[in-house]
Short mmCIF file of C-alpha atoms and ligand atoms in Angstrom, two decimals:
data_model
loop_
_atom_site.label_atom_id
_atom_site.label_comp_id
_atom_site.label_asym_id
_atom_site.label_seq_id
_atom_site.Cartn_x
_atom_site.Cartn_y
_atom_site.Cartn_z
CA MET A 1 104.35 137.17 93.36
CA ASN A 2 102.73 134.95 90.42
CA GLU A 3 102.56 130.98 90.37
CA LYS A 4 105.04 130.72 87.66
CA SER A 5 107.65 132.34 89.92
CA GLU A 6 106.14 130.72 93.09
CA THR A 7 106.03 126.83 91.80
CA ASN A 8 110.28 128.62 90.49
CA ARG A 9 111.66 128.61 94.50
CA PHE A 10 111.36 124.76 94.47
CA SER A 11 113.70 122.27 92.77
CA SER A 12 112.22 119.54 89.65
CA THR A 13 111.44 116.98 92.07
CA LEU A 14 109.17 119.58 94.25
CA ARG A 15 108.02 121.90 91.61
CA GLY A 16 105.39 117.81 91.18
CA ILE A 17 104.64 117.79 94.66
CA ALA A 18 103.65 122.14 94.91
CA GLU A 19 101.96 121.66 91.63
CA LYS A 20 100.22 118.41 93.11
CA ILE A 21 98.50 120.20 95.28
CA ARG A 22 97.98 123.58 94.17
CA GLN A 23 95.58 121.02 92.15
CA GLY A 24 94.32 119.34 94.99
CA SER A 25 95.29 116.28 94.30
CA ARG A 26 96.94 113.45 96.96
CA LEU A 27 100.36 113.09 96.74
CA ASP A 28 101.29 109.76 97.10
CA PHE A 29 104.25 106.91 97.63
CA GLU A 30 106.49 107.88 95.13
CA ASP A 31 106.27 112.09 96.28
CA GLY A 32 106.17 110.98 99.73
CA MET A 33 108.90 109.29 99.57
CA ALA A 34 110.94 112.07 97.60
CA MET A 35 110.77 114.31 99.77
CA GLU A 36 111.80 111.67 102.36
CA LYS A 37 115.23 112.34 100.50
CA SER A 38 114.86 115.08 100.22
CA ALA A 39 117.39 118.59 101.15
CA GLU A 40 114.57 121.06 100.85
CA LEU A 41 113.05 121.55 104.65
CA MET A 42 112.14 124.79 104.19
CA GLN A 43 110.18 124.50 100.92
CA ILE A 44 108.82 120.91 101.86
CA GLY A 45 107.81 123.24 105.24
CA GLN A 46 106.22 126.02 103.00
CA LEU A 47 104.38 123.59 101.65
CA ALA A 48 102.29 122.03 104.55
CA GLU A 49 103.15 125.62 106.59
CA GLN A 50 100.68 126.33 102.95
CA VAL A 51 98.11 123.40 103.67
CA THR A 52 97.48 124.07 107.56
CA ARG A 53 96.92 128.04 106.68
CA GLU A 54 94.16 127.91 104.35
CA ARG A 55 92.44 125.61 106.89
CA CYS A 56 93.32 126.51 109.76
CA GLY A 57 93.80 130.30 108.64
CA GLY A 58 96.13 131.50 111.48
CA GLU A 59 94.80 129.56 114.30
CA VAL A 60 96.60 127.37 116.83
CA PHE A 61 94.65 124.77 118.69
CA TYR A 62 94.93 124.17 122.52
CA CYS A 63 93.34 123.20 125.01
CA VAL A 64 93.06 122.22 129.23
CA ASN A 65 93.48 119.46 130.26
CA ARG A 66 95.38 116.93 131.79
CA HIS A 67 97.34 113.98 131.47
CA ILE A 68 97.18 110.88 133.52
CA HIS A 69 98.88 108.02 134.33
CA TYR A 70 96.79 104.97 136.17
CA THR A 71 100.07 102.77 136.05
CA ASN A 72 103.75 102.28 135.16
CA ILE A 73 102.82 97.64 135.31
CA CYS A 74 103.36 96.91 131.99
CA SER A 75 103.67 93.71 129.91
CA MET A 76 104.69 94.34 126.62
CA ARG A 77 108.29 95.42 127.88
CA CYS A 78 108.64 97.84 124.31
CA SER A 79 112.33 97.89 123.62
CA PHE A 80 111.95 101.86 122.70
CA CYS A 81 109.99 102.76 126.46
CA GLY A 82 111.82 104.35 129.16
CA PHE A 83 107.94 104.22 130.03
CA SER A 84 107.10 100.84 132.17
CA ARG A 85 107.58 98.63 135.08
CA GLU A 86 107.53 95.17 136.36
CA VAL A 87 105.45 94.45 139.13
CA SER A 88 108.52 94.20 141.50
CA GLN A 89 110.24 97.69 140.57
CA ALA A 90 110.04 99.72 143.50
CA ASP A 91 109.06 103.06 141.42
CA SER A 92 106.01 100.67 139.40
CA TYR A 93 103.02 102.21 140.83
CA VAL A 94 98.67 101.72 139.89
CA LEU A 95 96.46 104.67 141.52
CA THR A 96 93.22 103.58 142.45
CA ALA A 97 89.45 104.91 140.51
CA GLU A 98 89.43 107.49 143.97
CA GLU A 99 93.65 108.73 143.12
CA VAL A 100 92.54 109.26 139.97
CA ALA A 101 89.27 110.78 139.91
CA GLU A 102 91.43 112.92 142.72
CA GLN A 103 93.39 114.45 139.89
CA ALA A 104 90.25 114.38 137.67
CA ARG A 105 88.86 117.33 139.62
CA GLU A 106 91.70 118.60 140.25
CA ALA A 107 92.38 119.41 136.70
CA VAL A 108 89.02 120.51 136.09
CA GLU A 109 88.87 122.96 139.39
CA ARG A 110 92.41 124.01 136.76
CA GLY A 111 90.37 125.24 134.12
CA ALA A 112 90.32 121.16 132.55
CA THR A 113 88.17 120.71 129.51
CA GLU A 114 89.85 116.84 129.20
CA VAL A 115 91.46 114.42 131.22
CA HIS A 116 94.23 112.19 128.69
CA ILE A 117 94.72 108.96 131.07
CA VAL A 118 96.76 106.66 129.71
CA GLY A 119 98.64 103.14 130.66
CA GLY A 120 100.62 100.30 131.06
CA VAL A 121 99.32 96.93 130.20
CA ASN A 122 99.25 95.63 133.84
CA PRO A 123 98.33 92.02 133.16
CA ASP A 124 96.80 92.41 136.98
CA LEU A 125 93.44 95.08 136.38
CA PRO A 126 90.79 93.50 135.61
CA PHE A 127 87.98 94.89 132.98
CA ASP A 128 86.05 96.35 136.02
CA TYR A 129 88.71 97.94 137.18
CA TYR A 130 88.66 100.20 133.27
CA LEU A 131 84.94 100.60 134.17
CA ASN A 132 85.77 101.73 137.88
CA LEU A 133 87.48 104.58 136.88
CA LEU A 134 85.35 105.69 133.84
CA GLY A 135 82.39 106.05 137.04
CA GLU A 136 84.47 106.95 138.95
CA ILE A 137 85.96 110.23 136.99
CA ARG A 138 82.10 110.19 135.32
CA ARG A 139 80.71 110.61 139.33
CA ALA A 140 82.90 112.85 140.14
CA CYS A 141 83.04 115.47 136.97
CA PRO A 142 80.35 114.84 134.56
CA GLU A 143 81.26 117.41 132.06
CA LEU A 144 84.72 116.36 131.65
CA HIS A 145 85.79 114.92 128.68
CA ILE A 146 87.41 111.52 129.10
CA LYS A 147 90.07 110.46 126.28
CA ALA A 148 91.43 107.34 127.89
CA PHE A 149 92.98 104.21 126.09
CA THR A 150 95.13 103.91 123.57
CA ALA A 151 94.66 100.51 121.34
CA VAL A 152 96.31 99.15 122.78
CA GLU A 153 94.59 99.15 126.46
CA ILE A 154 91.17 97.68 124.69
CA LEU A 155 93.12 94.69 122.65
CA ASP A 156 94.03 94.02 126.27
CA LEU A 157 91.29 95.18 128.20
CA ALA A 158 88.76 92.84 125.14
CA GLY A 159 90.49 89.63 125.51
CA LYS A 160 91.01 90.49 130.23
CA ALA A 161 86.82 91.20 128.85
CA GLY A 162 86.23 87.80 126.97
CA LEU A 163 84.59 90.42 124.47
CA SER A 164 84.70 92.14 121.18
CA ILE A 165 86.64 94.69 120.86
CA LYS A 166 82.85 96.65 119.28
CA ALA A 167 81.02 95.01 122.55
CA THR A 168 84.43 96.28 125.50
CA LEU A 169 84.68 100.26 123.45
CA GLU A 170 80.12 99.65 124.53
CA LYS A 171 80.63 98.94 127.85
CA LEU A 172 83.52 102.07 127.81
CA LEU A 173 81.47 104.46 127.02
CA GLN A 174 78.18 103.81 128.52
CA ALA A 175 80.81 103.55 131.12
CA GLY A 176 82.05 107.27 130.60
CA LEU A 177 84.27 106.47 127.84
CA GLY A 178 84.41 110.49 125.30
CA SER A 179 87.25 108.99 122.86
CA LEU A 180 90.66 107.88 122.39
CA PRO A 181 94.36 108.96 121.98
CA GLY A 182 96.27 107.43 119.56
CA GLY A 183 99.33 106.33 120.94
CA GLY A 184 100.69 102.24 120.71
CA ALA A 185 100.46 102.72 116.42
CA GLU A 186 104.24 103.55 117.00
CA ILE A 187 105.10 102.11 113.02
CA LEU A 188 102.41 100.28 110.52
CA ASP A 189 104.58 98.21 110.41
CA GLU A 190 104.83 94.04 110.96
CA GLN A 191 107.74 94.45 110.53
CA TYR A 192 108.47 96.22 113.30
CA PHE A 193 106.45 95.53 115.10
CA LYS A 194 108.45 92.22 115.94
CA ARG A 195 110.79 94.41 116.05
CA ASN A 196 110.34 96.35 118.39
CA CYS A 197 107.75 95.26 119.82
CA PRO A 198 106.82 91.67 119.47
CA ARG A 199 104.69 91.62 122.31
CA LYS A 200 102.19 94.15 121.29
CA PHE A 201 98.54 93.90 119.45
CA SER A 202 99.89 93.98 115.34
CA PRO A 203 99.26 96.59 113.16
CA GLU A 204 96.31 95.73 112.10
CA GLN A 205 94.15 94.86 115.34
CA TRP A 206 94.85 98.31 115.90
CA LEU A 207 93.83 99.74 113.03
CA GLU A 208 90.72 97.64 113.72
CA VAL A 209 90.52 99.29 117.07
CA HIS A 210 90.02 102.94 115.28
CA GLY A 211 87.62 101.93 112.58
CA THR A 212 85.35 99.47 115.08
CA ALA A 213 85.68 102.75 116.91
CA HIS A 214 84.78 105.16 113.82
CA ARG A 215 82.10 103.45 113.43
CA LEU A 216 80.55 104.13 116.87
CA GLY A 217 80.89 107.52 116.09
CA VAL A 218 84.45 107.78 118.49
CA MET A 219 86.95 110.76 117.80
CA THR A 220 90.29 108.96 117.86
CA ASN A 221 93.74 110.19 117.29
CA ALA A 222 96.57 108.71 115.92
CA THR A 223 100.11 109.30 116.40
CA MET A 224 103.54 107.61 114.24
CA LEU A 225 106.64 107.39 116.53
CA PHE A 226 109.79 107.71 114.43
CA GLY A 227 112.99 108.81 115.01
CA PHE A 228 113.85 105.52 116.71
CA ASN A 229 115.13 102.05 114.55
CA GLU A 230 112.06 102.22 111.35
CA THR A 231 112.76 103.34 107.75
CA ALA A 232 111.57 106.34 105.75
CA VAL A 233 109.87 103.47 103.54
CA GLN A 234 107.95 102.68 106.81
CA ARG A 235 107.17 106.25 107.31
CA ILE A 236 104.81 106.68 104.38
CA ARG A 237 103.79 103.89 104.54
CA HIS A 238 102.34 104.35 107.79
CA LEU A 239 101.45 107.65 106.82
CA LEU A 240 99.36 106.33 103.44
CA ARG A 241 97.42 103.14 106.09
CA LEU A 242 96.45 105.85 108.08
CA ARG A 243 94.73 107.98 105.82
CA GLU A 244 92.98 104.88 103.47
CA LEU A 245 91.87 103.52 107.07
CA GLN A 246 90.59 107.34 107.71
CA ASP A 247 89.47 107.61 103.68
CA GLU A 248 86.37 104.63 104.94
CA SER A 249 85.89 106.43 108.40
CA VAL A 250 84.85 109.37 106.27
CA ARG A 251 83.13 108.14 104.06
CA GLY A 252 80.80 106.24 107.11
CA LYS A 253 79.98 110.12 108.29
CA VAL A 254 79.84 109.45 112.15
CA GLY A 255 84.00 108.66 113.94
CA ARG A 256 87.24 109.35 112.41
CA PHE A 257 90.53 110.40 113.73
CA GLN A 258 90.80 113.79 115.06
CA CYS A 259 94.36 114.70 115.05
CA PHE A 260 97.20 113.48 113.86
CA VAL A 261 100.34 113.57 116.92
CA PRO A 262 104.05 112.36 115.17
CA LEU A 263 105.55 111.38 118.45
CA VAL A 264 109.79 111.86 118.70
CA TYR A 265 111.56 109.09 119.84
CA VAL A 266 113.54 110.54 122.99
CA PRO A 267 115.94 108.28 124.29
CA VAL A 268 115.79 106.42 127.17
CA LYS A 269 118.32 106.94 130.38
CA PRO A 270 119.52 103.51 130.48
CA ASN A 271 119.09 103.06 134.32
CA SER A 272 115.27 103.67 133.50
CA LYS A 273 114.55 100.74 132.05
CA SER A 274 112.55 97.60 133.70
CA ASN A 275 115.12 95.45 135.76
CA GLY A 276 117.25 95.90 132.61
CA LYS A 277 115.17 92.18 130.96
CA ARG A 278 113.44 94.03 128.19
CA ASN A 279 113.78 92.48 124.86
CA SER A 280 116.43 95.00 123.52
CA THR A 281 119.20 93.32 122.13
CA ASP A 282 122.37 94.78 120.45
CA GLU A 283 121.30 95.73 117.45
CA GLN A 284 118.38 97.38 118.19
CA LYS A 285 121.33 99.14 121.11
CA LEU A 286 123.57 99.91 118.23
CA ASP A 287 120.39 100.77 115.94
CA SER A 288 119.04 103.26 118.75
CA LYS A 289 121.86 104.95 119.14
CA PHE A 290 122.91 106.07 115.66
CA TYR A 291 118.85 107.03 115.20
CA SER A 292 118.72 109.40 118.00
CA GLU A 293 122.31 110.89 116.71
CA ARG A 294 120.99 110.59 113.37
CA PHE A 295 117.52 112.20 113.68
CA ASN A 296 117.46 115.39 114.47
CA VAL A 297 115.78 119.84 114.82
CA VAL A 298 115.80 118.84 110.45
CA SER A 299 114.46 115.25 111.11
CA GLU A 300 112.49 116.03 113.36
CA LEU A 301 110.43 119.05 111.58
CA LYS A 302 110.49 117.49 108.37
CA THR A 303 108.47 114.62 109.82
CA VAL A 304 106.38 117.40 110.40
CA ALA A 305 105.32 119.03 107.29
CA ILE A 306 105.97 115.87 105.41
CA SER A 307 102.86 114.02 108.05
CA ARG A 308 100.89 117.05 107.67
CA LEU A 309 101.38 116.69 103.34
CA MET A 310 100.22 113.27 102.67
CA LEU A 311 97.98 113.58 105.16
CA ASP A 312 94.94 115.53 103.88
CA ASN A 313 91.37 113.81 104.38
CA PHE A 314 93.21 114.66 108.77
CA GLU A 315 91.99 117.98 110.03
CA HIS A 316 94.23 118.51 112.26
CA VAL A 317 98.57 117.82 112.84
CA LYS A 318 99.65 118.03 116.59
CA ALA A 319 103.07 119.57 118.06
CA PHE A 320 102.83 117.16 121.18
CA TRP A 321 105.57 120.02 123.70
CA PRO A 322 106.34 117.25 125.95
CA MET A 323 108.12 114.98 123.58
CA LEU A 324 109.80 117.61 120.86
CA GLY A 325 109.67 120.42 123.35
CA VAL A 326 108.79 123.89 123.64
CA ASN A 327 111.31 125.60 121.17
CA LEU A 328 110.84 122.66 118.42
CA ALA A 329 106.71 122.64 119.14
CA GLN A 330 106.34 126.51 118.82
CA ILE A 331 108.58 126.28 115.32
CA ALA A 332 106.86 122.73 113.59
CA LEU A 333 103.63 125.59 114.24
CA CYS A 334 104.87 127.14 111.12
CA PHE A 335 105.97 123.62 109.43
CA GLY A 336 102.01 122.27 109.52
CA ALA A 337 101.68 121.82 112.93
CA ASP A 338 97.88 123.92 114.22
CA ASP A 339 97.59 121.84 117.15
CA LEU A 340 99.99 122.07 120.69
CA ASP A 341 97.98 119.11 123.10
CA GLY A 342 97.50 121.32 125.93
CA THR A 343 98.55 122.39 129.75
CA VAL A 344 99.17 118.75 130.64
CA GLN A 345 100.10 118.34 133.35
CA GLN A 346 102.55 116.40 134.38
CA TYR A 347 103.79 114.23 131.52
CA GLN A 348 105.71 110.31 132.27
CA ILE A 349 105.74 108.92 129.24
CA VAL A 350 109.69 110.33 128.16
CA GLU A 351 112.04 112.38 130.44
CA LYS A 352 112.85 115.73 129.50
CA LYS A 353 115.04 116.34 126.97
CA ASP A 354 117.89 120.16 127.71
CA GLY A 355 116.14 122.23 127.40
CA ARG A 356 112.49 120.47 128.32
CA GLU A 357 112.44 122.62 131.47
CA THR A 358 108.78 121.46 132.12
CA ASP A 359 105.87 119.44 131.83
CA ASN A 360 103.29 121.65 132.47
CA LEU A 361 102.25 124.70 130.48
CA ASP A 362 99.79 127.54 131.18
CA ALA A 363 97.36 129.28 128.67
CA GLU A 364 99.08 132.03 129.19
CA THR A 365 102.61 130.93 127.85
CA ILE A 366 101.28 128.39 125.31
CA CYS A 367 99.19 131.93 124.12
CA ARG A 368 102.30 133.14 124.25
CA LEU A 369 104.56 131.07 121.75
CA VAL A 370 101.96 131.37 118.79
CA MET A 371 100.96 134.35 119.24
CA GLU A 372 105.02 134.42 118.96
CA THR A 373 104.48 132.67 115.25
CA GLY A 374 101.81 135.48 114.13
CA ARG A 375 98.85 132.85 115.05
CA VAL A 376 96.24 133.20 117.03
CA ALA A 377 95.64 131.08 119.73
CA VAL A 378 91.85 129.40 120.42
CA GLN A 379 91.50 127.24 123.25
CA ARG A 380 89.09 123.89 122.22
CA ASP A 381 86.80 121.76 123.61
CA PRO A 382 88.01 117.73 122.91
CA LEU A 383 86.48 117.55 120.14
CA TYR A 384 87.69 121.12 118.29
CA ARG A 385 84.92 123.46 119.01
CA PRO A 386 86.49 127.10 120.75
CA VAL A 387 85.81 127.51 123.93
CA LEU A 388 84.56 130.43 124.54
CA SER A 389 86.04 132.59 128.41
O1 V47 B 1 102.59 104.67 122.10
C1 V47 B 1 107.16 105.97 124.46
C2 V47 B 1 105.91 106.76 122.27
C3 V47 B 1 103.02 106.86 122.88
C4 V47 B 1 108.48 106.64 124.14
O2 V47 B 1 96.78 110.76 120.89
C5 V47 B 1 107.57 107.15 123.14
O3 V47 B 1 96.36 113.60 121.93
C6 V47 B 1 108.88 108.83 122.68
O4 V47 B 1 100.07 108.00 122.53
N1 V47 B 1 110.05 109.13 122.99
C7 V47 B 1 101.96 107.09 123.90
N2 V47 B 1 107.54 108.09 122.33
C8 V47 B 1 101.58 108.82 123.95
C9 V47 B 1 100.61 109.16 123.11
C10 V47 B 1 100.21 110.43 122.99
C11 V47 B 1 100.40 111.39 123.06
C12 V47 B 1 100.36 112.71 123.05
C13 V47 B 1 98.73 112.87 122.80
C14 V47 B 1 98.01 111.06 122.49
C15 V47 B 1 96.84 112.00 121.51
C16 V47 B 1 99.20 110.63 122.08
O5 V47 B 1 103.99 107.97 123.87
C17 V47 B 1 103.00 105.15 123.19
C18 V47 B 1 104.04 104.96 122.44
O6 V47 B 1 104.19 105.50 120.73
N3 V47 B 1 106.53 106.16 123.35
N4 V47 B 1 108.64 105.29 124.88
C19 V47 B 1 109.90 107.21 123.91
N5 V47 B 1 111.30 106.98 124.64
FE1 SF4 B 2 104.02 99.03 127.49
FE2 SF4 B 2 103.31 101.87 126.13
FE3 SF4 B 2 104.99 100.73 127.10
FE4 SF4 B 2 104.44 99.62 125.38
S1 SF4 B 2 105.22 102.14 125.17
S2 SF4 B 2 106.54 98.91 126.95
S3 SF4 B 2 102.85 99.48 125.77
S4 SF4 B 2 103.55 101.37 127.96
#
């Protein structure tokens, strides 16, 4: 097919965007909004997939890992969260450093190269708990990469330790921290935070943690929680804020964002909320119902594709199957995603939606899912280097 008939497949709006991409020009806010408003799902998906093919060939990455949630006690009460509990609730818990290290050891026995450790913002846990946690894992599994603590936890720890963000990260790195996951970004918009997670630190502070980590040479990820009370404008601005920080970090030539992780909102069952004492107003409940009904397979895939196209300085886009569901994650690989996270094991942040029958995929199943899309699965280490087996 020649170049002309290629671009004729698109409407006039998308034709301009396709042309920019072909020339390697950067998409702007208007381009992002044009795609948000467009009903041309397949065409946007094709553009994203083309970009991914150029970057990664037909390779799709995964790692053998384990997610560990050391506590579900959290004082933040974000209105979209079904994971957190208050200390008085019967199912609240805190794992000891030894228990976490034991889970890490089991993961290594199954071939894991990475543990992904996050938890609630638990006011009763002192800074030493976290240092000890890292130390125990280090002792038990010296080779294991520890990706741990969202920016929200880092900010909480800086407060507890009475240290700057930089000094806090340095202490954690000394104790064994390897990289930071991308959680807690939600939608990086001040109004959004005020409405949906008012106790959380600000979007600026989230960016500051990641910028500081990058300057220290630490790799991090970035997430976007979509489908919960946000607007299309806020989603595109979120992507642009991340892109701007990534520009700076890439210029600094040490740490940077490795991967973008779009997380679709998974509705929370009313009885899984912490004592029903959340800050969600009736208005928010109505909104979340509205959005969880409106956000469907089409908008989920479109969001993955738009993210891939807007974040031209991010190397990878992750289809996180425990939240997207296995089937949709597989299709997302044809809409710009090139990473499936990993084997995961026991994911607790969200409850399983219909069809999400598992929280553990073995490497063989991941390889089959990838192969069915005509791509090649590559087992990677936490820094995206191929693991030779
Ligand atoms: O920060 C909370 C989100 C995040 C819900 O870095 C929800 O590789 C959907 O950050 N529905 C934690 N999402 C998970 C996370 C993550 C996951 C996978 C990979 C990586 C990575 C990071 O989960 C929270 C919040 O944004 N979240 N509640 C919910 N009901
Ligand atoms: Fe706490 Fe994170 Fe849940 Fe917010 S999303 S309530 S910070 S565990």
